[in-house]
Coordinates of C-alpha atoms and ligand atoms in Angstrom, one line a residue:
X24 CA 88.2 18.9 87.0
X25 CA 90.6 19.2 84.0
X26 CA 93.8 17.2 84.3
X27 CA 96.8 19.8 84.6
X28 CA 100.6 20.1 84.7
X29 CA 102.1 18.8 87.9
X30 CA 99.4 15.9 88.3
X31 CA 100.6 12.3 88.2
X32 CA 98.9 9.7 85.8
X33 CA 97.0 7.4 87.7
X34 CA 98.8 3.5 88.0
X35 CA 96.2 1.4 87.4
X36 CA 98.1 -2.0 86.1
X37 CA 100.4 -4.8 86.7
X38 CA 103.2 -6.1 85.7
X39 CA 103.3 -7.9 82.8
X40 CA 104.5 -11.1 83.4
X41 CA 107.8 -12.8 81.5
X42 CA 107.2 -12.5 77.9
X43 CA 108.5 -16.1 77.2
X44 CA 105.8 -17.6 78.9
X45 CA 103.8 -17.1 75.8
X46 CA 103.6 -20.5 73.6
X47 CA 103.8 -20.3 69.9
X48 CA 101.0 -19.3 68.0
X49 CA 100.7 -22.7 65.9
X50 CA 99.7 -24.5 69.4
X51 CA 96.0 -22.4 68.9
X52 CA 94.9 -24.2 65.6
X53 CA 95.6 -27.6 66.4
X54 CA 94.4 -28.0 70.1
X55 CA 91.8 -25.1 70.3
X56 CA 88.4 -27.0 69.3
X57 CA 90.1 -29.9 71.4
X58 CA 90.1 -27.4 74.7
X59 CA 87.6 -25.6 74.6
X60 CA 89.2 -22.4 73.1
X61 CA 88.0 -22.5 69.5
X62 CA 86.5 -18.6 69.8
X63 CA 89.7 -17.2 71.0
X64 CA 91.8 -19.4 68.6
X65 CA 91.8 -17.1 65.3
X66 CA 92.0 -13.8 68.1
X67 CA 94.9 -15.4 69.5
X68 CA 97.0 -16.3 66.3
X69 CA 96.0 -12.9 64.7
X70 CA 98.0 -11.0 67.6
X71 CA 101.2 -10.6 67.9
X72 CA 102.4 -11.0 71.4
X73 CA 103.7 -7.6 72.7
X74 CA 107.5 -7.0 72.5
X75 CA 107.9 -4.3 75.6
X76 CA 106.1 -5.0 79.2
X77 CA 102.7 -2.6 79.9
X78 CA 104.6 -1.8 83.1
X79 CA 102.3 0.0 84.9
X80 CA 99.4 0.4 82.6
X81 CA 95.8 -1.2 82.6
X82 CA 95.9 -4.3 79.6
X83 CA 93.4 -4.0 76.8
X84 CA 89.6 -5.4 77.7
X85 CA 87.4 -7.1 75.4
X86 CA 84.0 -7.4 76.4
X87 CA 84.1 -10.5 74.4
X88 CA 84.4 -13.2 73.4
X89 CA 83.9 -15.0 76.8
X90 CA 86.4 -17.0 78.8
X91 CA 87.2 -20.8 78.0
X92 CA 85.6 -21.8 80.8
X93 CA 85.5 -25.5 79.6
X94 CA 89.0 -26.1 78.6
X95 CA 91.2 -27.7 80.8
X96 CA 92.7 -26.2 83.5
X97 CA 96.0 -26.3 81.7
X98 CA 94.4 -25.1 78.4
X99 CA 92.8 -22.3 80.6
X100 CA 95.9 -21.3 82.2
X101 CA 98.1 -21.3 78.4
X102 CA 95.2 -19.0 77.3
X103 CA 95.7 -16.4 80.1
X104 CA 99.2 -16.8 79.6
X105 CA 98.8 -16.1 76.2
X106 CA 96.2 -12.8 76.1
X107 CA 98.5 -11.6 78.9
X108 CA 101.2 -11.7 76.6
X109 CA 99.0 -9.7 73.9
X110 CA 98.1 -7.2 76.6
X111 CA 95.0 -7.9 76.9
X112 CA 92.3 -9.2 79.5
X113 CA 88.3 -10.8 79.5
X114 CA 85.8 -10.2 81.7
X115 CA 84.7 -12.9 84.4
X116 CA 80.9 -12.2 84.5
X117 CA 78.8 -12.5 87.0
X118 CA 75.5 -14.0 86.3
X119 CA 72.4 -15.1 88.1
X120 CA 73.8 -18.6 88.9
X121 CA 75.4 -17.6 92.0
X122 CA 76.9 -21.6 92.3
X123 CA 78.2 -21.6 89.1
X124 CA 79.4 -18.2 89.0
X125 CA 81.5 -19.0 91.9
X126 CA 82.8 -22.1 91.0
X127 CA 84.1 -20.3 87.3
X128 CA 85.5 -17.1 89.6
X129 CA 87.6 -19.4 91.9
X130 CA 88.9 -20.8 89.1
X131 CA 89.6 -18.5 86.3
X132 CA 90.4 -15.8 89.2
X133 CA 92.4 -18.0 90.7
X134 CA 94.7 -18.1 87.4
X135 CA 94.5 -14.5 86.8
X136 CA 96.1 -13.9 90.5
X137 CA 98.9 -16.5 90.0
X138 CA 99.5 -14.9 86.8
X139 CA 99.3 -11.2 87.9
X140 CA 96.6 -10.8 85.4
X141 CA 94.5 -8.3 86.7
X142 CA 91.0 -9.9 87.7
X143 CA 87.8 -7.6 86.3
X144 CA 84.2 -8.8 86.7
X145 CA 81.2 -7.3 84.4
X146 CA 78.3 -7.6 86.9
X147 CA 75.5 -6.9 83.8
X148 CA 74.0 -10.1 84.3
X149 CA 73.2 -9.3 87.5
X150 CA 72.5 -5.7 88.1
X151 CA 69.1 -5.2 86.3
X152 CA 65.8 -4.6 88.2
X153 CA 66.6 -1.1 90.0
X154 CA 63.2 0.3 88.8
X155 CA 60.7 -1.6 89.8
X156 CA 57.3 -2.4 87.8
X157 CA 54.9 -1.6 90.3
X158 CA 52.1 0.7 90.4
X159 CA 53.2 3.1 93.3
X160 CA 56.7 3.5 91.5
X161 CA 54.1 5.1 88.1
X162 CA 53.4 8.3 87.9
X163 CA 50.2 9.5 88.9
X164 CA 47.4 11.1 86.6
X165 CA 45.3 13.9 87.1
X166 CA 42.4 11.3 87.7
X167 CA 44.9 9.4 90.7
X168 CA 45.3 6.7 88.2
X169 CA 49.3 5.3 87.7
X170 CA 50.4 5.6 83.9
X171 CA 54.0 5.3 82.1
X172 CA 54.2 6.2 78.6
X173 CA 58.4 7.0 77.8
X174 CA 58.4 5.8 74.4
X175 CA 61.4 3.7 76.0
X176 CA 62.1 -0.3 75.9
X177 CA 61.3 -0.7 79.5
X178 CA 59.2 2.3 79.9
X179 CA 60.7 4.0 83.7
X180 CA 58.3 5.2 85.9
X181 CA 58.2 8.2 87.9
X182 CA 61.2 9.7 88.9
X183 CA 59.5 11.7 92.2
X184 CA 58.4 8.0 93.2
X185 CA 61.3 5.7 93.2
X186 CA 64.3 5.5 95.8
X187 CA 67.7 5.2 95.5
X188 CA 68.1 2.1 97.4
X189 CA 67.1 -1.4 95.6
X190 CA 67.4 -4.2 98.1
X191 CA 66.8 -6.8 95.8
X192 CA 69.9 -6.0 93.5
X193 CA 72.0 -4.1 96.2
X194 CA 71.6 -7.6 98.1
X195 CA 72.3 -9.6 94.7
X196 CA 75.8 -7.5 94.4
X197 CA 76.8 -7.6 98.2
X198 CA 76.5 -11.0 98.0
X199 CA 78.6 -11.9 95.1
X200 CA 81.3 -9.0 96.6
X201 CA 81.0 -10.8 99.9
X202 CA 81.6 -14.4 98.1
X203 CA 84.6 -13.0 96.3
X204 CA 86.4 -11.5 98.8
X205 CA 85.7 -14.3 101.1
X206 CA 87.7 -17.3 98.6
X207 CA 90.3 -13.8 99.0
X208 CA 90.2 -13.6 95.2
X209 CA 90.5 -10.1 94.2
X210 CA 88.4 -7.9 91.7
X211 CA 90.4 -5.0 90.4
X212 CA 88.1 -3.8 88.0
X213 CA 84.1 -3.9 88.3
X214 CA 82.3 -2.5 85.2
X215 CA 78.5 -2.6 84.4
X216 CA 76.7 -2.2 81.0
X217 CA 73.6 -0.8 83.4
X218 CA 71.3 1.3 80.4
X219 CA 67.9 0.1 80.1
X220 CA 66.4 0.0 83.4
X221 CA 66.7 3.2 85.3
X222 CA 64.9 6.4 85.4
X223 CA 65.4 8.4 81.9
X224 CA 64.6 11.7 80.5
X225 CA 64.4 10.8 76.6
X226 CA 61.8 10.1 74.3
X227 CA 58.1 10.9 75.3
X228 CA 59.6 10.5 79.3
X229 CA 59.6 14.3 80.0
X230 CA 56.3 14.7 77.9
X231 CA 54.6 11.9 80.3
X232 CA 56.3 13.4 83.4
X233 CA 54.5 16.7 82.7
X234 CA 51.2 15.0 83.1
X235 CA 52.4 14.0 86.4
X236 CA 50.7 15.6 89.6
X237 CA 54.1 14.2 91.8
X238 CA 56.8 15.7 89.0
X239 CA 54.7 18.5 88.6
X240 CA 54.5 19.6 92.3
X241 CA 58.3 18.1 93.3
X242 CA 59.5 20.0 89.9
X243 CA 57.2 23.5 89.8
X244 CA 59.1 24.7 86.3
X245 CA 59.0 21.0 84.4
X246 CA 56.9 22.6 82.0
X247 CA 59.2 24.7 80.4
X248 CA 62.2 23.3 82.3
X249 CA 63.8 20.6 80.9
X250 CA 67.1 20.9 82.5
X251 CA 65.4 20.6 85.8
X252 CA 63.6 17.6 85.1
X253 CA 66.8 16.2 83.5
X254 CA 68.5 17.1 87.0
X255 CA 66.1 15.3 89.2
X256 CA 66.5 12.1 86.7
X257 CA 70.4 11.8 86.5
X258 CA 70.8 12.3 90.3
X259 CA 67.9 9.9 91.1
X260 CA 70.0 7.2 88.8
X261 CA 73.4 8.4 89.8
X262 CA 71.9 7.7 93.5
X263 CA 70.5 3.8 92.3
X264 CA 74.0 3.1 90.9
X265 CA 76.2 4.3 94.1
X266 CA 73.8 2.7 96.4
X267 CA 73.0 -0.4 94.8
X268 CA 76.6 -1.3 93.0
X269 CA 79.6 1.0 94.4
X270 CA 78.7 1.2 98.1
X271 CA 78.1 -2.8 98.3
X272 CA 81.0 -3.7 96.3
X273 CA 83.5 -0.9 97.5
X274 CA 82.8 -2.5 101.1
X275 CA 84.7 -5.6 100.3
X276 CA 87.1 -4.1 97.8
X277 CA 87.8 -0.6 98.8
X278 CA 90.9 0.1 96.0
X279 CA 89.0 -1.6 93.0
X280 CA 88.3 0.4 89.9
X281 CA 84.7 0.6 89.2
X282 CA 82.5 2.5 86.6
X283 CA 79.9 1.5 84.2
X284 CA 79.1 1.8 80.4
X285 CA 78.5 5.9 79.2
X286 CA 79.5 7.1 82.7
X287 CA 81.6 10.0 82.3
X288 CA 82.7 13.3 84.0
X289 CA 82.3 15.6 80.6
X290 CA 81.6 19.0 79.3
X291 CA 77.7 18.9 79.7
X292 CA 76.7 17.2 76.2
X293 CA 76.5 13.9 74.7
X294 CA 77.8 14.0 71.4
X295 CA 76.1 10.8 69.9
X296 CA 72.6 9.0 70.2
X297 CA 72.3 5.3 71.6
X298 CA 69.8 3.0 69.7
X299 CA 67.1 3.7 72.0
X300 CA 67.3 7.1 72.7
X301 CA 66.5 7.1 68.4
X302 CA 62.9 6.7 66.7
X303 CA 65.5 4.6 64.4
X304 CA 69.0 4.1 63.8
X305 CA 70.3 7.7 62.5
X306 CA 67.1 9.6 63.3
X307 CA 67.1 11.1 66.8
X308 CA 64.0 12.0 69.2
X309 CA 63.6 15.6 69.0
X310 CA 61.8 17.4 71.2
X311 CA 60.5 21.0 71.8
X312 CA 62.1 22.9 74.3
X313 CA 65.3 21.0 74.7
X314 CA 68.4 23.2 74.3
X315 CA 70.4 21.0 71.7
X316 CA 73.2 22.5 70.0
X317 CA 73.5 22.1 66.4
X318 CA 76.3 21.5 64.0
X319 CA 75.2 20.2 60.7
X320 CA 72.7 17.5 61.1
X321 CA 73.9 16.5 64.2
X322 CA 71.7 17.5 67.6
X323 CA 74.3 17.5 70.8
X324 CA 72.1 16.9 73.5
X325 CA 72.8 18.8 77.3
X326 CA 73.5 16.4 79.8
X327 CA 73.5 16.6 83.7
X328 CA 76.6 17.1 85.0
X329 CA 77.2 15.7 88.6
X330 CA 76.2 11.8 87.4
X331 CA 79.5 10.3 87.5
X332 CA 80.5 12.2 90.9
X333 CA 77.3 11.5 92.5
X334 CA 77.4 7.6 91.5
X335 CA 80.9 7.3 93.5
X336 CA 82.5 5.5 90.4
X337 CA 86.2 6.0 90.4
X338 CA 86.7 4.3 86.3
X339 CA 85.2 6.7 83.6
X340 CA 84.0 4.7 80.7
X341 CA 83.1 7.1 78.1
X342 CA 80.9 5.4 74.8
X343 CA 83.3 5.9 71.7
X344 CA 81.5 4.0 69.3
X345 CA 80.8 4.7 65.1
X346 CA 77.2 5.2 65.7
X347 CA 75.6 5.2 62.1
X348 CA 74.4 8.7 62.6
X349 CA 77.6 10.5 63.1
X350 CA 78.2 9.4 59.1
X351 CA 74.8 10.7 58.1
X352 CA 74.9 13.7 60.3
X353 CA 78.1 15.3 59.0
X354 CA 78.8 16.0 55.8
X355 CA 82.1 16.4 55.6
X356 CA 83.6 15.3 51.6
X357 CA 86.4 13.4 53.8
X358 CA 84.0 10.5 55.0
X359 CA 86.5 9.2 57.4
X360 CA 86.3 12.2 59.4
X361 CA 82.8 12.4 60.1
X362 CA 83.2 9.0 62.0
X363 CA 86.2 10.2 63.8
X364 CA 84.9 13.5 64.7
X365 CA 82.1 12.4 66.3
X366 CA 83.7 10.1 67.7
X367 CA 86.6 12.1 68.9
X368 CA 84.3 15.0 70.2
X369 CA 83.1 12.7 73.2
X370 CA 86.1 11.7 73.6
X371 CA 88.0 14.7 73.9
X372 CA 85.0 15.7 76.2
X373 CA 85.6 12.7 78.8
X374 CA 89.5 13.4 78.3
X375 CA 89.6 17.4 79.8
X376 CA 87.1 16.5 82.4
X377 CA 88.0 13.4 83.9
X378 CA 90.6 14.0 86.9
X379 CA 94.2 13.0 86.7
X380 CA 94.0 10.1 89.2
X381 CA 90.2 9.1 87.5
X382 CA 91.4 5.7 85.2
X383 CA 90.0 6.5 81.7
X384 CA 88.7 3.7 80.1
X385 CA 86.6 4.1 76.9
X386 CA 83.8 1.5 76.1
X387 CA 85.2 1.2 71.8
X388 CA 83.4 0.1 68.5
X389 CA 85.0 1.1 65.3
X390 CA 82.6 -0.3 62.9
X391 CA 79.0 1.2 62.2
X392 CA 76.2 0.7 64.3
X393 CA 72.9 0.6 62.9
X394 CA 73.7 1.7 58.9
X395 CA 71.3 0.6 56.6
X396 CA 71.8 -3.3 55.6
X397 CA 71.3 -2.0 52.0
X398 CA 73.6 -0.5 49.8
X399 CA 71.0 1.8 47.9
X400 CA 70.0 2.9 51.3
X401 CA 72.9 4.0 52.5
X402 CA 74.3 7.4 52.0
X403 CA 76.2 8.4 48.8
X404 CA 79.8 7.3 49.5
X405 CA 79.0 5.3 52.8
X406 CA 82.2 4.0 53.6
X407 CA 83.3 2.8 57.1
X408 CA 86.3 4.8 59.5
X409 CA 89.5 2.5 57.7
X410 CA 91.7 0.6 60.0
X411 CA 94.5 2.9 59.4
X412 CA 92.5 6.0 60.6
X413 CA 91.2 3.6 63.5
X414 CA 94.5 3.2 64.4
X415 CA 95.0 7.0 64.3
X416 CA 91.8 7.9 66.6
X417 CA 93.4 5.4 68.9
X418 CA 96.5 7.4 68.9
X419 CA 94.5 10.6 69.8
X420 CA 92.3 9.3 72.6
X421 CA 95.2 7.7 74.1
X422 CA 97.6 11.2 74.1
X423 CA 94.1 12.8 75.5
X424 CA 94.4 11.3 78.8
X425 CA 92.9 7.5 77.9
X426 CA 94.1 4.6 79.9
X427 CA 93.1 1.9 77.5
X428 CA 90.1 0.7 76.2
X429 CA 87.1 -1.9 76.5
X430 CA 86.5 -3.1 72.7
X431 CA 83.1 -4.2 72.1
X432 CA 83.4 -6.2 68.6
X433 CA 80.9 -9.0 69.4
X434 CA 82.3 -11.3 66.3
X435 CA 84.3 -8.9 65.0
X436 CA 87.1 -8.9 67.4
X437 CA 90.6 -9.3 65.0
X438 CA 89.1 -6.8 62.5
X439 CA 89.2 -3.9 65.7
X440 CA 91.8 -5.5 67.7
X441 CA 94.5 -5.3 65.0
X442 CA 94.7 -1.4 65.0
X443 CA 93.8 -1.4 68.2
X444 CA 96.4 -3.4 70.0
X445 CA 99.0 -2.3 67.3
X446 CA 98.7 1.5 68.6
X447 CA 98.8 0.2 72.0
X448 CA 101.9 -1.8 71.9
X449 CA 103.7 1.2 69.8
X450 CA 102.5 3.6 72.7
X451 CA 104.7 1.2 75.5
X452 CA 107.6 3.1 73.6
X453 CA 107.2 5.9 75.2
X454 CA 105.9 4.9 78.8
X455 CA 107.1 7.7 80.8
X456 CA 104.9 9.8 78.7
X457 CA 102.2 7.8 79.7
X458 CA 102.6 7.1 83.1
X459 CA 104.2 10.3 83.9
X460 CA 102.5 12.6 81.4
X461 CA 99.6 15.1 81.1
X462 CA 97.7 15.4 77.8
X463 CA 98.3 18.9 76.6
X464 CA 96.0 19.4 73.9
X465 CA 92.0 18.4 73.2
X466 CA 90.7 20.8 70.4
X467 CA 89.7 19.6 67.4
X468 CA 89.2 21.4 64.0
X469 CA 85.3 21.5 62.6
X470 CA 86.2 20.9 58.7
X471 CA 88.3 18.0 57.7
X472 CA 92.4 19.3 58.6
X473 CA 95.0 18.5 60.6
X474 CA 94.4 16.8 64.3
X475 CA 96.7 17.1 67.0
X476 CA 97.2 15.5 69.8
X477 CA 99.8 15.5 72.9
X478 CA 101.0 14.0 75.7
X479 CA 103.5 16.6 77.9
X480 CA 106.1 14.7 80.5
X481 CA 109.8 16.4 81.7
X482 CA 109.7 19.3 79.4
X483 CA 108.6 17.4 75.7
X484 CA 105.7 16.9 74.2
X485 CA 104.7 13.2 72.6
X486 CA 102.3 14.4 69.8
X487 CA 100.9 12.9 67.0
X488 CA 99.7 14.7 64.0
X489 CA 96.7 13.3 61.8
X490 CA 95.9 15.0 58.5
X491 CA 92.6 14.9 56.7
X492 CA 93.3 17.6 53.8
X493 CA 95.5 18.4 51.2
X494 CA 97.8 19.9 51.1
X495 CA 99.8 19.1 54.1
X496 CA 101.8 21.4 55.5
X497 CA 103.4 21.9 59.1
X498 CA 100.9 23.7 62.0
X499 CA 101.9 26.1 64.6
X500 CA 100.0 25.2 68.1
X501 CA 100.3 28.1 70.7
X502 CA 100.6 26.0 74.1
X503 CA 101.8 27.4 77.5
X504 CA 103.3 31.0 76.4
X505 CA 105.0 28.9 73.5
X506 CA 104.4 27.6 69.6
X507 CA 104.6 24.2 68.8
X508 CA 105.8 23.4 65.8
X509 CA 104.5 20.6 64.5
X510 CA 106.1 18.8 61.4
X511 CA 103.7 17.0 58.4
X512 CA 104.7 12.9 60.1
X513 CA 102.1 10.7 58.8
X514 CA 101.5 7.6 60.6
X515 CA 104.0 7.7 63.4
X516 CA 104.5 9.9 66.8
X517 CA 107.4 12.7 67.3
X518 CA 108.7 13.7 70.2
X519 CA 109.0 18.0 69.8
X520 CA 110.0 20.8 72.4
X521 CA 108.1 24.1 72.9
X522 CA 109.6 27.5 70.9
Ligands
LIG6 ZN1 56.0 11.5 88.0

């Protein structure tokens, strides 16, 4: 479903709490090591707190670095205080240690609803194990014998064999959801990094499931079919995810938001590779027979469309991350555009498809993943996306329908935030845009030029205008019967009518 005129933004925040609460910066250096808080201290005085209230809109979520849970409980309390002030929000996470979990939920969740902080667990820890290793879940030989052979980490077995329905980890779920609801702490946003355990069709997976008497008779065409065989995968894990997370944890918490990493409503490819769906970093899995579409060196792969409707998830969490390959595959002379291309290709293709009232909120990595450690093995002018054009691809996913953003920077958290958080807290300028709004535009040109992006609300248009190529000069964009004319306005955001 494309968002369209007329449709409300989805409210998916809360308020931000007084902006004086937030201590000075200088407390961080002195007491951090002290309470607990050393890897948030440098995070923390690197950010400026925010100078207008979210309002409405989700906070920024880093996927690290992890909670203080050791400070004090006044430490712990400043801390929220002060990423609340920054717009931003950690994940509680719940692991295996079910005592422990719970003692660190009541506590830090606790805080977060006395604050108003929205409270948002990732369940990662604990939702692994949906395909299990055994024998009758293989597939099945020509000789009755069980074999696996996917080329993948964890090596799935047969798709034709496994159900939908996990007890062991839908039990592990329901009882955490039951445990949180039952100290009436509440759990606004659930998110999963669920990739390497479910049924998959990549690598040597469709080769092996070819060799399969069950596949074979359950899918007659897998021969020559691969989209078939891709169907029966993607509903078979869409099915493991609805029953095992969603259904179990929507029972206690019927309003919260909840998705999981690279699931997306979209325009039926995947734009980028993930490290294990490669032989090696920048070299993808080919295989005979797949219908990829080519543009340059890059392979966009067809992917099933249906998986984030039939999983029940209500959060789409798109992967926009600088995946080495995206560099090497394009070969554009403008290097910074072949990262934000690619990366702005899936994202425009989450953007047009997720619905109006679906919360976008993009799994982000603005550094490369997976380039060559050294220099004379890198491509001729490697450079990474700069923090300025960071800042700029932050501009565009947000004016195409994104909500906000889970940054995963493992160490490298101020280096991302900065641009980051900066285009966030210059987008609370113009909230009715975004809480109102409806992204108007999601093309993108396919040689380094001029990118444009908009959000439409009460008859104007909040667009920005990046330019990759001499010489600038204004664009005219047909939209709605109309032209928009859009000025050369580097670096900031104009607010234009239709002509
Ligand atoms: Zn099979």
């Amino acid at each position: 479903m494309k968002r369209t005129a007329g449709e409300s933004r989805p409210l998916v925040g809360l308020l931000l709490l007084p902006l004086l609460l937030c201590p000075a910066t200088s407390t961080w250096a002195a007491e951090a090591a002290r309470d607990g808080v050393a890897p948030l201290a440098a995070l923390l005085e690197a950010i400026p707190p925010l100078t207008s209230p979210l309002g409405q809109r989700p906070p920024l979520f880093l996927w690290s670095p992890e909670l203080p849970v050791t400070a004090s409980d006044a430490q712990l309390e400043t801390t929220l205080r002060a990423l609340q002030a920054r717009g931003l929000c950690l994940f509680l996470r719940w692991q295996p240690d079910a005592s422990n979990t719970m003692t660190q939920l009541r506590r830090v969740a606790g805080i977060h609803k006395k604050l108003g902080l929205p409270v948002a667990v990732d369940a990662t820890p604990v939702s692994h194990g949906l395909f299990p290793k055994a024998d009758s879940y293989s597939h099945v030989g020509q000789d009755g014998k069980p074999f696996r052979g996917s080329g993948l980490s964890w090596n799935p077995g047969c798709p034709c064999r496994a159900t939908s329905r996990n007890d062991a980890v839908r039990g592990r779920i329901d009882s955490y959801a039951r445990a949180q609801q039952a100290a009436e702490l509440p759990l606004d946003y659930w998110i999963s990094d669920w990739e390497l355990d479910g049924p998959n069709e990549w690598k040597q997976s469709w080769a092996a499931a070819r060799k399969c008497v069950t596949c074979c008779r359950q899918i007659p065409d897998i021969a020559t079919n691969f989209a078939a065989f891709q169907a029966v995968v993607r509903q078979l894990r869409a099915e493991m995810q609805r029953e095992n997370f969603v259904r179990p944890v929507q029972a206690c918490f019927p309003a919260v938001r909840i998705g999981n990493y690279a699931m997306n409503p979209h325009d039926g490819y995947r734009y980028y590779w993930d490290y294990y769906e490669e032989d090696a970093f920048g070299k993808p899995n080919l295989t005979d027979g797949i219908a990829y579409r080519r543009e340059q060196g890059a392979y966009y792969r067809p992917w099933w469309r249906g998986e984030f409707e039939t999983s029940g998830y209500n959060l789409a969490a798109p992967v926009i991350y600088a995946w080495y390959h995206l560099f090497a595959n394009y070969a554009f002379t403008n290097t910074d555009y072949r990262w934000f291309y690619g990366m702005l290709l899936e994202g425009s293709s989450a953007a047009r498809h997720t619905p109006a009232n679906t919360p976008l909120i993009p799994f982000l990595h603005g550094m490369p993943i997976g380039a060559p450690d050294k220099t004379s093995d890198r491509p001729v002018g490697f450079a990474p996306l700069n923090a300025a054009m960071f800042k700029e691809l932050v501009w565009h996913l947000l004016l195409r329908g994104a909500d906000s953003f889970i940054l995963w920077a493992p160490g490298d958290e101020v280096r991302e935030l900065q641009p980051l958080q900066a285009a966030y807290a210059e987008s609370l300028a113009y909230q009715e845009f975004f809480e109102k709004g409806t992204p108007a535009l999601f093309d993108l040109p396919d040689q380094p030029g001029v990118v444009v992006s908009a959000m439409k609300w009460n008859g104007k248009l909040l667009v920005r205008r990046t330019d990759f190529a001499d010489p600038a000069a204004p664009v005219i964009i047909p939209l709605d019967g109309k032209q928009l004319f859009v000025p050369v306005a580097p670096g900031r955001c104009q607010v234009l009518t239709l002509e």
